[in-house]
Amino acid sequence: MKYKGLNLENVKNNNRSAILNILNNLGAMSRKDIAEKTGLTPASVTLICTELLEEGVIYELGEMVEEKRAGRKKISVDINPTYKYILCICIESNETYITITDCKGHVIKSIVSETEKSMEPEDFLVKIAGDSTKLLWEVGISKDKLLGAAVSVPGKVDRKKGISLNTFSIWTKPVPIADILKKELSINVVVENNLKASAESELLFGYGKDHDDFVILKWGPGVGSAIIMRHRIYQGSGGLAGEIGHVSLGKGGKKCNCGKTGCLETELSVKAIKEDMTAAAGNKTKEKKIMKDKLNKLAFATRNYVSLVDPSKVILIGPMFDDPEVYAGFVKAYKEYDETVPDCFFARSKVAFNASHTDPLATALNEWFFSK
Ligand SMILES: [Zn+2]
């Protein structure tokens, strides 16, 4: 086990991070309230806030908030949205989104284009860099006003090295995304797997604002999940914790792209469902039976998963759950394994509909804003 030395610089950075997190979660407040909420002394809150004000990270709100006791007024501080901007790049199997946001997630401008799978990944990324430069120029944001670029991609990612190891659906070889974009754009670049980025986004902007232990379940195009434990994403020994798509349905079965056979995903991916539906040749009874079987399999796996992880809630995301009928069907199927579960144990994410920018944004903020 490695221990991070407890030196004054670390303590200061942790306190700085605590203040920024509380402002992100609860919005503008006075220094006095920050001290109360974080448990820091008023003196250190004042000191760190002065530093953050000088750097332009936070700003004082124009209006004065009257305190309950007459005669005294207090000034609120909040994260300064225009302190820096973020270039959010979300590469999905069919589309790629490029969005410029400010520090609070307001969208300045966004474009979407086709993910060109026929191009060499290096050439495609050079094109993305060119589109990004054009977009920045159009909105008049110079590179020194950028915190950096964050990229979310499907599949295996080495975040430390900024490499996409295998997206499965777009390219199957390792691609040094961070190096390519850094060379083209001359800015910081961070790369993260799309599901991990969704978990970061849920932690910063969604359910994680006031909950520490929950699970995210994503359905479509594959099946995946993330475990949030004590307000952190649980990674496991090799970063593969929560890979519910690769739990076994039993011996045999179809070969999965992870190399094993009989994984849940081989039956439940959108591609597998489409294939089964095509084989049903429009027979409505057969189609209904197929869907019921899929929902049952996912409910069964989730039921066991919940017993092991004990989350306070399961947040359902992904295009399959966007269909209200599928969502309701899943909850119904789950109840057949646990009739005591309340409906509110499952919830739709309140942020995932903006995933194309909130996911990479959350990764960027965690990388460069909330920690220093
Ligand atoms: Zn698998």
mmCIF file of C-alpha atoms and ligand atoms in Angstrom:
data_model
loop_
_atom_site.group_PDB
_atom_site.id
_atom_site.type_symbol
_atom_site.label_atom_id
_atom_site.label_comp_id
_atom_site.label_asym_id
_atom_site.label_seq_id
_atom_site.Cartn_x
_atom_site.Cartn_y
_atom_site.Cartn_z
ATOM 1 C CA MET A 1 0.000 0.000 0.000
ATOM 2 C CA LYS A 2 1.273 3.452 -0.867
ATOM 3 C CA TYR A 3 0.779 6.306 1.562
ATOM 4 C CA LYS A 4 0.456 9.852 0.351
ATOM 5 C CA GLY A 5 2.479 11.985 2.759
ATOM 6 C CA LEU A 6 0.353 14.271 4.872
ATOM 7 C CA ASN A 7 2.055 17.584 4.244
ATOM 8 C CA LEU A 8 0.711 21.098 4.434
ATOM 9 C CA GLU A 9 0.347 21.394 0.671
ATOM 10 C CA ASN A 10 -1.894 18.285 0.556
ATOM 11 C CA VAL A 11 -4.040 19.582 3.403
ATOM 12 C CA LYS A 12 -4.446 22.919 1.643
ATOM 13 C CA ASN A 13 -5.373 21.259 -1.649
ATOM 14 C CA ASN A 14 -7.895 19.009 0.095
ATOM 15 C CA ASN A 15 -9.477 22.023 1.767
ATOM 16 C CA ARG A 16 -9.576 23.890 -1.532
ATOM 17 C CA SER A 17 -11.204 20.871 -3.155
ATOM 18 C CA ALA A 18 -13.756 20.625 -0.294
ATOM 19 C CA ILE A 19 -14.758 24.280 -0.778
ATOM 20 C CA LEU A 20 -15.168 23.948 -4.562
ATOM 21 C CA ASN A 21 -17.171 20.737 -4.137
ATOM 22 C CA ILE A 22 -19.556 22.299 -1.647
ATOM 23 C CA LEU A 23 -20.130 25.253 -4.003
ATOM 24 C CA ASN A 24 -20.757 22.835 -6.874
ATOM 25 C CA ASN A 25 -23.242 20.783 -4.834
ATOM 26 C CA LEU A 26 -25.138 23.527 -3.028
ATOM 27 C CA GLY A 27 -24.532 26.684 -5.062
ATOM 28 C CA ALA A 28 -23.543 30.164 -3.905
ATOM 29 C CA MET A 29 -23.100 30.701 -0.180
ATOM 30 C CA SER A 30 -21.286 32.857 2.345
ATOM 31 C CA ARG A 31 -17.849 32.043 3.727
ATOM 32 C CA LYS A 32 -19.509 31.437 7.099
ATOM 33 C CA ASP A 33 -21.844 28.812 5.603
ATOM 34 C CA ILE A 34 -18.920 27.186 3.758
ATOM 35 C CA ALA A 35 -17.126 26.838 7.095
ATOM 36 C CA GLU A 36 -20.217 25.266 8.663
ATOM 37 C CA LYS A 37 -20.813 22.827 5.783
ATOM 38 C CA THR A 38 -17.195 21.745 5.343
ATOM 39 C CA GLY A 39 -16.166 21.734 8.999
ATOM 40 C CA LEU A 40 -13.178 23.950 8.168
ATOM 41 C CA THR A 41 -12.288 26.866 10.417
ATOM 42 C CA PRO A 42 -13.621 30.283 9.295
ATOM 43 C CA ALA A 43 -10.002 31.488 9.144
ATOM 44 C CA SER A 44 -8.905 28.830 6.636
ATOM 45 C CA VAL A 45 -12.087 29.312 4.555
ATOM 46 C CA THR A 46 -11.347 33.053 4.348
ATOM 47 C CA LEU A 47 -7.720 32.373 3.420
ATOM 48 C CA ILE A 48 -8.522 29.843 0.674
ATOM 49 C CA CYS A 49 -11.420 31.939 -0.670
ATOM 50 C CA THR A 50 -9.077 34.935 -0.971
ATOM 51 C CA GLU A 51 -6.692 32.793 -2.993
ATOM 52 C CA LEU A 52 -9.507 31.418 -5.185
ATOM 53 C CA LEU A 53 -10.825 34.965 -5.745
ATOM 54 C CA GLU A 54 -7.375 36.182 -6.795
ATOM 55 C CA GLU A 55 -7.059 33.312 -9.262
ATOM 56 C CA GLY A 56 -10.552 34.053 -10.585
ATOM 57 C CA VAL A 57 -11.816 30.540 -9.767
ATOM 58 C CA ILE A 58 -14.633 31.927 -7.620
ATOM 59 C CA TYR A 59 -16.318 35.318 -7.578
ATOM 60 C CA GLU A 60 -18.332 37.383 -5.156
ATOM 61 C CA LEU A 61 -21.982 37.763 -6.014
ATOM 62 C CA GLY A 62 -23.181 41.298 -6.546
ATOM 63 C CA GLU A 63 -26.243 41.070 -4.336
ATOM 64 C CA MET A 64 -25.901 41.052 -0.566
ATOM 65 C CA VAL A 65 -27.776 38.396 1.340
ATOM 66 C CA GLU A 66 -29.389 39.747 4.483
ATOM 67 C CA GLU A 67 -28.705 37.670 7.548
ATOM 68 C CA LYS A 68 -31.506 36.853 9.950
ATOM 69 C CA ARG A 69 -30.099 39.100 12.610
ATOM 70 C CA ALA A 70 -30.775 42.653 11.525
ATOM 71 C CA GLY A 71 -27.964 45.005 10.739
ATOM 72 C CA ARG A 72 -25.452 42.512 9.301
ATOM 73 C CA LYS A 73 -25.025 41.541 5.719
ATOM 74 C CA LYS A 74 -22.961 38.805 4.155
ATOM 75 C CA ILE A 75 -21.557 38.302 0.704
ATOM 76 C CA SER A 76 -21.962 35.024 -1.150
ATOM 77 C CA VAL A 77 -19.257 33.440 -3.265
ATOM 78 C CA ASP A 78 -19.733 30.985 -6.118
ATOM 79 C CA ILE A 79 -17.746 29.176 -8.794
ATOM 80 C CA ASN A 80 -16.935 31.666 -11.529
ATOM 81 C CA PRO A 81 -18.466 30.073 -14.647
ATOM 82 C CA THR A 82 -16.172 31.927 -17.033
ATOM 83 C CA TYR A 83 -12.954 31.219 -15.114
ATOM 84 C CA LYS A 84 -12.052 28.712 -17.819
ATOM 85 C CA TYR A 85 -13.789 26.812 -20.614
ATOM 86 C CA ILE A 86 -13.722 23.108 -21.434
ATOM 87 C CA LEU A 87 -13.553 21.367 -24.782
ATOM 88 C CA CYS A 88 -15.784 18.299 -24.368
ATOM 89 C CA ILE A 89 -15.381 15.560 -26.970
ATOM 90 C CA CYS A 90 -17.717 12.583 -26.850
ATOM 91 C CA ILE A 91 -16.887 9.846 -29.358
ATOM 92 C CA GLU A 92 -19.717 7.345 -29.750
ATOM 93 C CA SER A 93 -19.926 4.452 -32.177
ATOM 94 C CA ASN A 94 -21.972 6.456 -34.691
ATOM 95 C CA GLU A 95 -21.656 10.120 -33.764
ATOM 96 C CA THR A 96 -18.999 12.391 -32.325
ATOM 97 C CA TYR A 97 -19.997 15.488 -30.352
ATOM 98 C CA ILE A 98 -17.751 18.469 -29.767
ATOM 99 C CA THR A 99 -19.032 20.960 -27.185
ATOM 100 C CA ILE A 100 -17.503 23.984 -25.535
ATOM 101 C CA THR A 101 -18.821 24.627 -22.030
ATOM 102 C CA ASP A 102 -17.925 26.936 -19.200
ATOM 103 C CA CYS A 103 -16.912 25.730 -15.730
ATOM 104 C CA LYS A 104 -20.537 25.371 -14.644
ATOM 105 C CA GLY A 105 -21.533 23.324 -17.660
ATOM 106 C CA HIS A 106 -23.325 26.002 -19.682
ATOM 107 C CA VAL A 107 -23.046 25.095 -23.356
ATOM 108 C CA ILE A 108 -21.342 27.802 -25.425
ATOM 109 C CA LYS A 109 -21.546 25.920 -28.733
ATOM 110 C CA SER A 110 -21.851 22.343 -29.874
ATOM 111 C CA ILE A 111 -21.466 20.408 -33.114
ATOM 112 C CA VAL A 112 -22.123 16.800 -34.038
ATOM 113 C CA SER A 113 -20.616 14.822 -36.864
ATOM 114 C CA GLU A 114 -20.338 11.246 -38.028
ATOM 115 C CA THR A 115 -17.774 9.003 -36.305
ATOM 116 C CA GLU A 116 -15.843 8.042 -39.404
ATOM 117 C CA LYS A 117 -14.959 4.430 -38.795
ATOM 118 C CA SER A 118 -13.525 4.012 -42.272
ATOM 119 C CA MET A 119 -10.801 6.580 -41.520
ATOM 120 C CA GLU A 120 -7.589 5.668 -39.712
ATOM 121 C CA PRO A 121 -8.140 6.646 -36.033
ATOM 122 C CA GLU A 122 -5.157 9.057 -36.192
ATOM 123 C CA ASP A 123 -6.631 10.862 -39.228
ATOM 124 C CA PHE A 124 -10.055 10.969 -37.629
ATOM 125 C CA LEU A 125 -8.614 12.586 -34.475
ATOM 126 C CA VAL A 126 -6.723 15.174 -36.539
ATOM 127 C CA LYS A 127 -10.077 16.023 -38.146
ATOM 128 C CA ILE A 128 -11.702 16.327 -34.713
ATOM 129 C CA ALA A 129 -8.876 18.653 -33.628
ATOM 130 C CA GLY A 130 -9.464 20.784 -36.742
ATOM 131 C CA ASP A 131 -13.226 20.963 -36.052
ATOM 132 C CA SER A 132 -12.472 21.920 -32.429
ATOM 133 C CA THR A 133 -10.115 24.727 -33.442
ATOM 134 C CA LYS A 134 -12.759 26.076 -35.824
ATOM 135 C CA LEU A 135 -15.419 25.919 -33.098
ATOM 136 C CA LEU A 136 -13.173 27.774 -30.617
ATOM 137 C CA TRP A 137 -12.464 30.427 -33.226
ATOM 138 C CA GLU A 138 -16.196 30.841 -33.961
ATOM 139 C CA VAL A 139 -17.018 31.566 -30.312
ATOM 140 C CA GLY A 140 -13.893 33.654 -29.758
ATOM 141 C CA ILE A 141 -12.340 31.534 -27.010
ATOM 142 C CA SER A 142 -8.554 31.382 -27.071
ATOM 143 C CA LYS A 143 -6.669 28.264 -25.988
ATOM 144 C CA ASP A 144 -5.279 29.937 -22.861
ATOM 145 C CA LYS A 145 -8.887 30.259 -21.635
ATOM 146 C CA LEU A 146 -9.288 26.468 -21.825
ATOM 147 C CA LEU A 147 -8.880 24.170 -18.847
ATOM 148 C CA GLY A 148 -8.267 21.457 -21.419
ATOM 149 C CA ALA A 149 -10.006 18.879 -23.575
ATOM 150 C CA ALA A 150 -11.721 15.800 -22.186
ATOM 151 C CA VAL A 151 -12.593 12.864 -24.415
ATOM 152 C CA SER A 152 -15.051 10.088 -23.600
ATOM 153 C CA VAL A 153 -14.902 6.893 -25.665
ATOM 154 C CA PRO A 154 -16.429 3.423 -25.403
ATOM 155 C CA GLY A 155 -14.304 0.449 -24.390
ATOM 156 C CA LYS A 156 -11.077 0.041 -22.475
ATOM 157 C CA VAL A 157 -9.127 3.185 -21.638
ATOM 158 C CA ASP A 158 -5.844 3.853 -19.870
ATOM 159 C CA ARG A 159 -6.655 7.260 -18.407
ATOM 160 C CA LYS A 160 -3.160 7.834 -17.006
ATOM 161 C CA LYS A 161 -1.595 7.434 -20.442
ATOM 162 C CA GLY A 162 -4.546 8.891 -22.371
ATOM 163 C CA ILE A 163 -4.833 5.801 -24.549
ATOM 164 C CA SER A 164 -7.962 4.131 -25.857
ATOM 165 C CA LEU A 165 -6.926 0.462 -25.711
ATOM 166 C CA ASN A 166 -9.880 -0.962 -27.629
ATOM 167 C CA THR A 167 -13.257 0.626 -28.344
ATOM 168 C CA PHE A 168 -14.554 -2.625 -29.921
ATOM 169 C CA SER A 169 -17.165 -0.695 -31.926
ATOM 170 C CA ILE A 170 -15.020 2.015 -33.579
ATOM 171 C CA TRP A 171 -11.405 0.803 -33.686
ATOM 172 C CA THR A 172 -9.868 -2.303 -32.179
ATOM 173 C CA LYS A 173 -6.253 -1.217 -31.753
ATOM 174 C CA PRO A 174 -4.708 0.998 -29.073
ATOM 175 C CA VAL A 175 -4.969 4.683 -30.032
ATOM 176 C CA PRO A 176 -2.962 7.370 -28.144
ATOM 177 C CA ILE A 177 -5.819 9.898 -28.225
ATOM 178 C CA ALA A 178 -4.246 12.305 -25.706
ATOM 179 C CA ASP A 179 -0.894 12.474 -27.542
ATOM 180 C CA ILE A 180 -2.514 13.045 -30.934
ATOM 181 C CA LEU A 181 -4.834 15.808 -29.683
ATOM 182 C CA LYS A 182 -2.106 17.446 -27.561
ATOM 183 C CA LYS A 183 0.108 17.660 -30.622
ATOM 184 C CA GLU A 184 -2.683 19.191 -32.720
ATOM 185 C CA LEU A 185 -4.201 21.518 -30.130
ATOM 186 C CA SER A 186 -1.377 22.261 -27.648
ATOM 187 C CA ILE A 187 -3.678 21.941 -24.620
ATOM 188 C CA ASN A 188 -4.163 19.461 -21.738
ATOM 189 C CA VAL A 189 -6.062 16.328 -22.773
ATOM 190 C CA VAL A 190 -7.682 13.649 -20.608
ATOM 191 C CA VAL A 191 -9.340 10.486 -21.937
ATOM 192 C CA GLU A 192 -11.858 8.330 -20.096
ATOM 193 C CA ASN A 193 -14.177 5.408 -20.804
ATOM 194 C CA ASN A 194 -17.714 6.680 -21.442
ATOM 195 C CA LEU A 195 -19.332 4.758 -18.590
ATOM 196 C CA LYS A 196 -16.744 5.920 -16.054
ATOM 197 C CA ALA A 197 -17.274 9.468 -17.360
ATOM 198 C CA SER A 198 -21.053 9.023 -16.878
ATOM 199 C CA ALA A 199 -20.378 7.955 -13.295
ATOM 200 C CA GLU A 200 -18.238 11.061 -12.741
ATOM 201 C CA SER A 201 -21.031 13.183 -14.193
ATOM 202 C CA GLU A 202 -23.663 11.536 -11.961
ATOM 203 C CA LEU A 203 -21.399 12.149 -8.953
ATOM 204 C CA LEU A 204 -20.829 15.830 -9.746
ATOM 205 C CA PHE A 205 -24.152 16.929 -11.195
ATOM 206 C CA GLY A 206 -26.740 14.239 -10.415
ATOM 207 C CA TYR A 207 -27.635 11.732 -7.737
ATOM 208 C CA GLY A 208 -24.115 11.897 -6.272
ATOM 209 C CA LYS A 209 -24.689 15.459 -5.069
ATOM 210 C CA ASP A 210 -26.291 14.033 -1.944
ATOM 211 C CA HIS A 211 -25.672 10.270 -2.037
ATOM 212 C CA ASP A 212 -22.474 8.298 -1.532
ATOM 213 C CA ASP A 213 -23.344 4.697 -2.438
ATOM 214 C CA PHE A 214 -25.216 3.813 -5.597
ATOM 215 C CA VAL A 215 -24.962 1.940 -8.848
ATOM 216 C CA ILE A 216 -25.356 3.079 -12.451
ATOM 217 C CA LEU A 217 -26.741 0.542 -14.888
ATOM 218 C CA LYS A 218 -26.407 1.307 -18.589
ATOM 219 C CA TRP A 219 -28.271 -0.571 -21.310
ATOM 220 C CA GLY A 220 -27.510 0.211 -24.938
ATOM 221 C CA PRO A 221 -25.545 -0.355 -27.111
ATOM 222 C CA GLY A 222 -23.913 -2.849 -24.669
ATOM 223 C CA VAL A 223 -24.596 -3.517 -20.994
ATOM 224 C CA GLY A 224 -22.403 -1.907 -18.353
ATOM 225 C CA SER A 225 -22.420 -0.466 -14.889
ATOM 226 C CA ALA A 226 -20.414 1.577 -12.417
ATOM 227 C CA ILE A 227 -20.261 1.132 -8.670
ATOM 228 C CA ILE A 228 -20.135 4.309 -6.591
ATOM 229 C CA MET A 229 -18.767 3.520 -3.156
ATOM 230 C CA ARG A 230 -18.167 6.198 -0.514
ATOM 231 C CA HIS A 231 -18.573 8.846 -3.203
ATOM 232 C CA ARG A 232 -15.885 7.329 -5.405
ATOM 233 C CA ILE A 233 -16.005 5.092 -8.444
ATOM 234 C CA TYR A 234 -14.943 1.632 -7.324
ATOM 235 C CA GLN A 235 -12.383 0.460 -9.885
ATOM 236 C CA GLY A 236 -11.413 -3.040 -8.722
ATOM 237 C CA SER A 237 -7.870 -4.339 -9.137
ATOM 238 C CA GLY A 238 -7.733 -3.720 -12.892
ATOM 239 C CA GLY A 239 -10.386 -1.049 -13.466
ATOM 240 C CA LEU A 240 -13.010 -3.598 -14.488
ATOM 241 C CA ALA A 241 -15.302 -3.532 -11.425
ATOM 242 C CA GLY A 242 -18.989 -3.336 -12.281
ATOM 243 C CA GLU A 243 -18.698 -5.085 -15.656
ATOM 244 C CA ILE A 244 -22.173 -6.550 -15.342
ATOM 245 C CA GLY A 245 -22.280 -7.104 -19.107
ATOM 246 C CA HIS A 246 -19.701 -9.829 -18.645
ATOM 247 C CA VAL A 247 -21.286 -11.843 -15.856
ATOM 248 C CA SER A 248 -21.887 -15.390 -16.997
ATOM 249 C CA LEU A 249 -25.250 -16.746 -18.082
ATOM 250 C CA GLY A 250 -23.870 -20.275 -17.777
ATOM 251 C CA LYS A 251 -21.585 -22.587 -19.704
ATOM 252 C CA GLY A 252 -21.362 -22.298 -23.470
ATOM 253 C CA GLY A 253 -23.227 -19.555 -25.279
ATOM 254 C CA LYS A 254 -22.059 -17.044 -27.842
ATOM 255 C CA LYS A 255 -18.493 -15.746 -27.926
ATOM 256 C CA CYS A 256 -18.204 -12.268 -26.400
ATOM 257 C CA ASN A 257 -15.825 -9.516 -27.543
ATOM 258 C CA CYS A 258 -14.097 -9.799 -24.144
ATOM 259 C CA GLY A 259 -12.856 -13.230 -25.227
ATOM 260 C CA LYS A 260 -15.120 -15.306 -22.972
ATOM 261 C CA THR A 261 -18.348 -17.084 -23.848
ATOM 262 C CA GLY A 262 -21.876 -16.769 -22.506
ATOM 263 C CA CYS A 263 -21.601 -13.180 -21.219
ATOM 264 C CA LEU A 264 -24.836 -11.311 -20.462
ATOM 265 C CA GLU A 265 -23.929 -8.798 -23.167
ATOM 266 C CA THR A 266 -23.900 -11.452 -25.917
ATOM 267 C CA GLU A 267 -27.662 -11.779 -25.329
ATOM 268 C CA LEU A 268 -28.555 -8.255 -24.264
ATOM 269 C CA SER A 269 -26.628 -5.895 -26.525
ATOM 270 C CA VAL A 270 -28.786 -3.874 -28.913
ATOM 271 C CA LYS A 271 -27.101 -5.770 -31.757
ATOM 272 C CA ALA A 272 -28.064 -9.163 -30.259
ATOM 273 C CA ILE A 273 -31.629 -8.010 -29.662
ATOM 274 C CA LYS A 274 -31.907 -6.781 -33.259
ATOM 275 C CA GLU A 275 -30.635 -10.126 -34.553
ATOM 276 C CA ASP A 276 -33.189 -12.048 -32.484
ATOM 277 C CA MET A 277 -35.974 -9.700 -33.564
ATOM 278 C CA THR A 278 -35.014 -10.153 -37.229
ATOM 279 C CA ALA A 279 -35.203 -13.939 -36.737
ATOM 280 C CA ALA A 280 -38.743 -13.506 -35.325
ATOM 281 C CA ALA A 281 -39.702 -12.138 -38.795
ATOM 282 C CA GLY A 282 -42.403 -9.786 -37.552
ATOM 283 C CA ASN A 283 -44.214 -12.373 -35.435
ATOM 284 C CA LYS A 284 -45.538 -10.182 -32.593
ATOM 285 C CA THR A 285 -45.941 -13.061 -30.099
ATOM 286 C CA LYS A 286 -42.356 -14.178 -30.701
ATOM 287 C CA GLU A 287 -41.055 -10.596 -30.429
ATOM 288 C CA LYS A 288 -42.844 -10.112 -27.095
ATOM 289 C CA LYS A 289 -41.383 -13.369 -25.804
ATOM 290 C CA ILE A 290 -37.867 -12.350 -26.870
ATOM 291 C CA MET A 291 -38.118 -9.005 -25.078
ATOM 292 C CA LYS A 292 -39.557 -10.617 -21.953
ATOM 293 C CA ASP A 293 -36.641 -13.052 -21.894
ATOM 294 C CA LYS A 294 -34.085 -10.210 -22.257
ATOM 295 C CA LEU A 295 -35.691 -8.186 -19.457
ATOM 296 C CA ASN A 296 -35.775 -11.281 -17.267
ATOM 297 C CA LYS A 297 -32.069 -11.961 -17.803
ATOM 298 C CA LEU A 298 -31.086 -8.387 -16.977
ATOM 299 C CA ALA A 299 -33.369 -8.363 -13.923
ATOM 300 C CA PHE A 300 -31.860 -11.639 -12.674
ATOM 301 C CA ALA A 301 -28.274 -10.389 -13.039
ATOM 302 C CA THR A 302 -29.163 -7.036 -11.433
ATOM 303 C CA ARG A 303 -30.927 -8.762 -8.516
ATOM 304 C CA ASN A 304 -27.728 -10.685 -7.666
ATOM 305 C CA TYR A 305 -25.582 -7.623 -8.256
ATOM 306 C CA VAL A 306 -27.696 -5.539 -5.841
ATOM 307 C CA SER A 307 -27.364 -8.207 -3.157
ATOM 308 C CA LEU A 308 -23.584 -8.083 -3.418
ATOM 309 C CA VAL A 309 -23.069 -4.333 -3.689
ATOM 310 C CA ASP A 310 -25.973 -3.029 -1.523
ATOM 311 C CA PRO A 311 -26.526 0.319 -3.296
ATOM 312 C CA SER A 312 -29.031 2.930 -2.058
ATOM 313 C CA LYS A 313 -30.355 3.247 -5.599
ATOM 314 C CA VAL A 314 -29.846 1.946 -9.122
ATOM 315 C CA ILE A 315 -29.653 4.750 -11.696
ATOM 316 C CA LEU A 316 -30.749 3.545 -15.125
ATOM 317 C CA ILE A 317 -29.134 5.152 -18.170
ATOM 318 C CA GLY A 318 -28.623 4.369 -21.844
ATOM 319 C CA PRO A 319 -30.806 4.349 -24.972
ATOM 320 C CA MET A 320 -32.680 1.153 -24.050
ATOM 321 C CA PHE A 321 -33.951 2.642 -20.779
ATOM 322 C CA ASP A 322 -34.918 5.831 -22.648
ATOM 323 C CA ASP A 323 -37.902 3.792 -23.869
ATOM 324 C CA PRO A 324 -40.505 4.072 -21.050
ATOM 325 C CA GLU A 325 -41.898 0.643 -21.939
ATOM 326 C CA VAL A 326 -38.466 -0.996 -21.517
ATOM 327 C CA TYR A 327 -37.890 0.908 -18.265
ATOM 328 C CA ALA A 328 -41.259 -0.204 -16.816
ATOM 329 C CA GLY A 329 -40.721 -3.729 -18.145
ATOM 330 C CA PHE A 330 -37.373 -3.957 -16.387
ATOM 331 C CA VAL A 331 -38.743 -2.781 -13.022
ATOM 332 C CA LYS A 332 -41.619 -5.289 -13.370
ATOM 333 C CA ALA A 333 -39.195 -8.118 -14.223
ATOM 334 C CA TYR A 334 -36.996 -7.176 -11.256
ATOM 335 C CA LYS A 335 -39.991 -7.304 -8.907
ATOM 336 C CA GLU A 336 -40.517 -10.926 -9.855
ATOM 337 C CA TYR A 337 -37.214 -11.586 -8.063
ATOM 338 C CA ASP A 338 -37.837 -9.170 -5.196
ATOM 339 C CA GLU A 339 -41.398 -8.033 -4.633
ATOM 340 C CA THR A 340 -40.399 -5.923 -1.613
ATOM 341 C CA VAL A 341 -38.330 -3.478 -3.671
ATOM 342 C CA PRO A 342 -39.909 0.025 -3.780
ATOM 343 C CA ASP A 343 -40.308 1.693 -7.202
ATOM 344 C CA CYS A 344 -38.017 4.529 -6.079
ATOM 345 C CA PHE A 345 -35.101 2.082 -5.775
ATOM 346 C CA PHE A 346 -34.708 2.623 -9.521
ATOM 347 C CA ALA A 347 -34.444 6.054 -11.111
ATOM 348 C CA ARG A 348 -33.656 7.648 -14.442
ATOM 349 C CA SER A 349 -30.599 9.865 -14.397
ATOM 350 C CA LYS A 350 -31.357 13.592 -14.404
ATOM 351 C CA VAL A 351 -28.096 14.376 -16.192
ATOM 352 C CA ALA A 352 -27.564 11.513 -18.646
ATOM 353 C CA PHE A 353 -29.718 13.145 -21.364
ATOM 354 C CA ASN A 354 -26.900 15.681 -21.697
ATOM 355 C CA ALA A 355 -24.204 12.976 -21.537
ATOM 356 C CA SER A 356 -22.484 14.116 -24.733
ATOM 357 C CA HIS A 357 -21.090 17.104 -22.859
ATOM 358 C CA THR A 358 -21.687 16.450 -19.133
ATOM 359 C CA ASP A 359 -19.658 13.193 -19.208
ATOM 360 C CA PRO A 360 -16.392 14.600 -20.606
ATOM 361 C CA LEU A 361 -16.973 17.831 -18.648
ATOM 362 C CA ALA A 362 -17.114 15.921 -15.347
ATOM 363 C CA THR A 363 -13.881 14.103 -16.221
ATOM 364 C CA ALA A 364 -12.182 17.427 -17.057
ATOM 365 C CA LEU A 365 -13.355 19.125 -13.861
ATOM 366 C CA ASN A 366 -12.187 16.210 -11.718
ATOM 367 C CA GLU A 367 -8.845 16.195 -13.489
ATOM 368 C CA TRP A 368 -8.050 19.893 -13.365
ATOM 369 C CA PHE A 369 -10.596 21.849 -11.347
ATOM 370 C CA PHE A 370 -11.688 20.084 -8.171
ATOM 371 C CA SER A 371 -8.266 18.664 -7.458
ATOM 372 C CA LYS A 372 -5.056 20.580 -7.776
HETATM 373 ZN ZN ZN B 1 -17.802 -10.688 -22.157
#
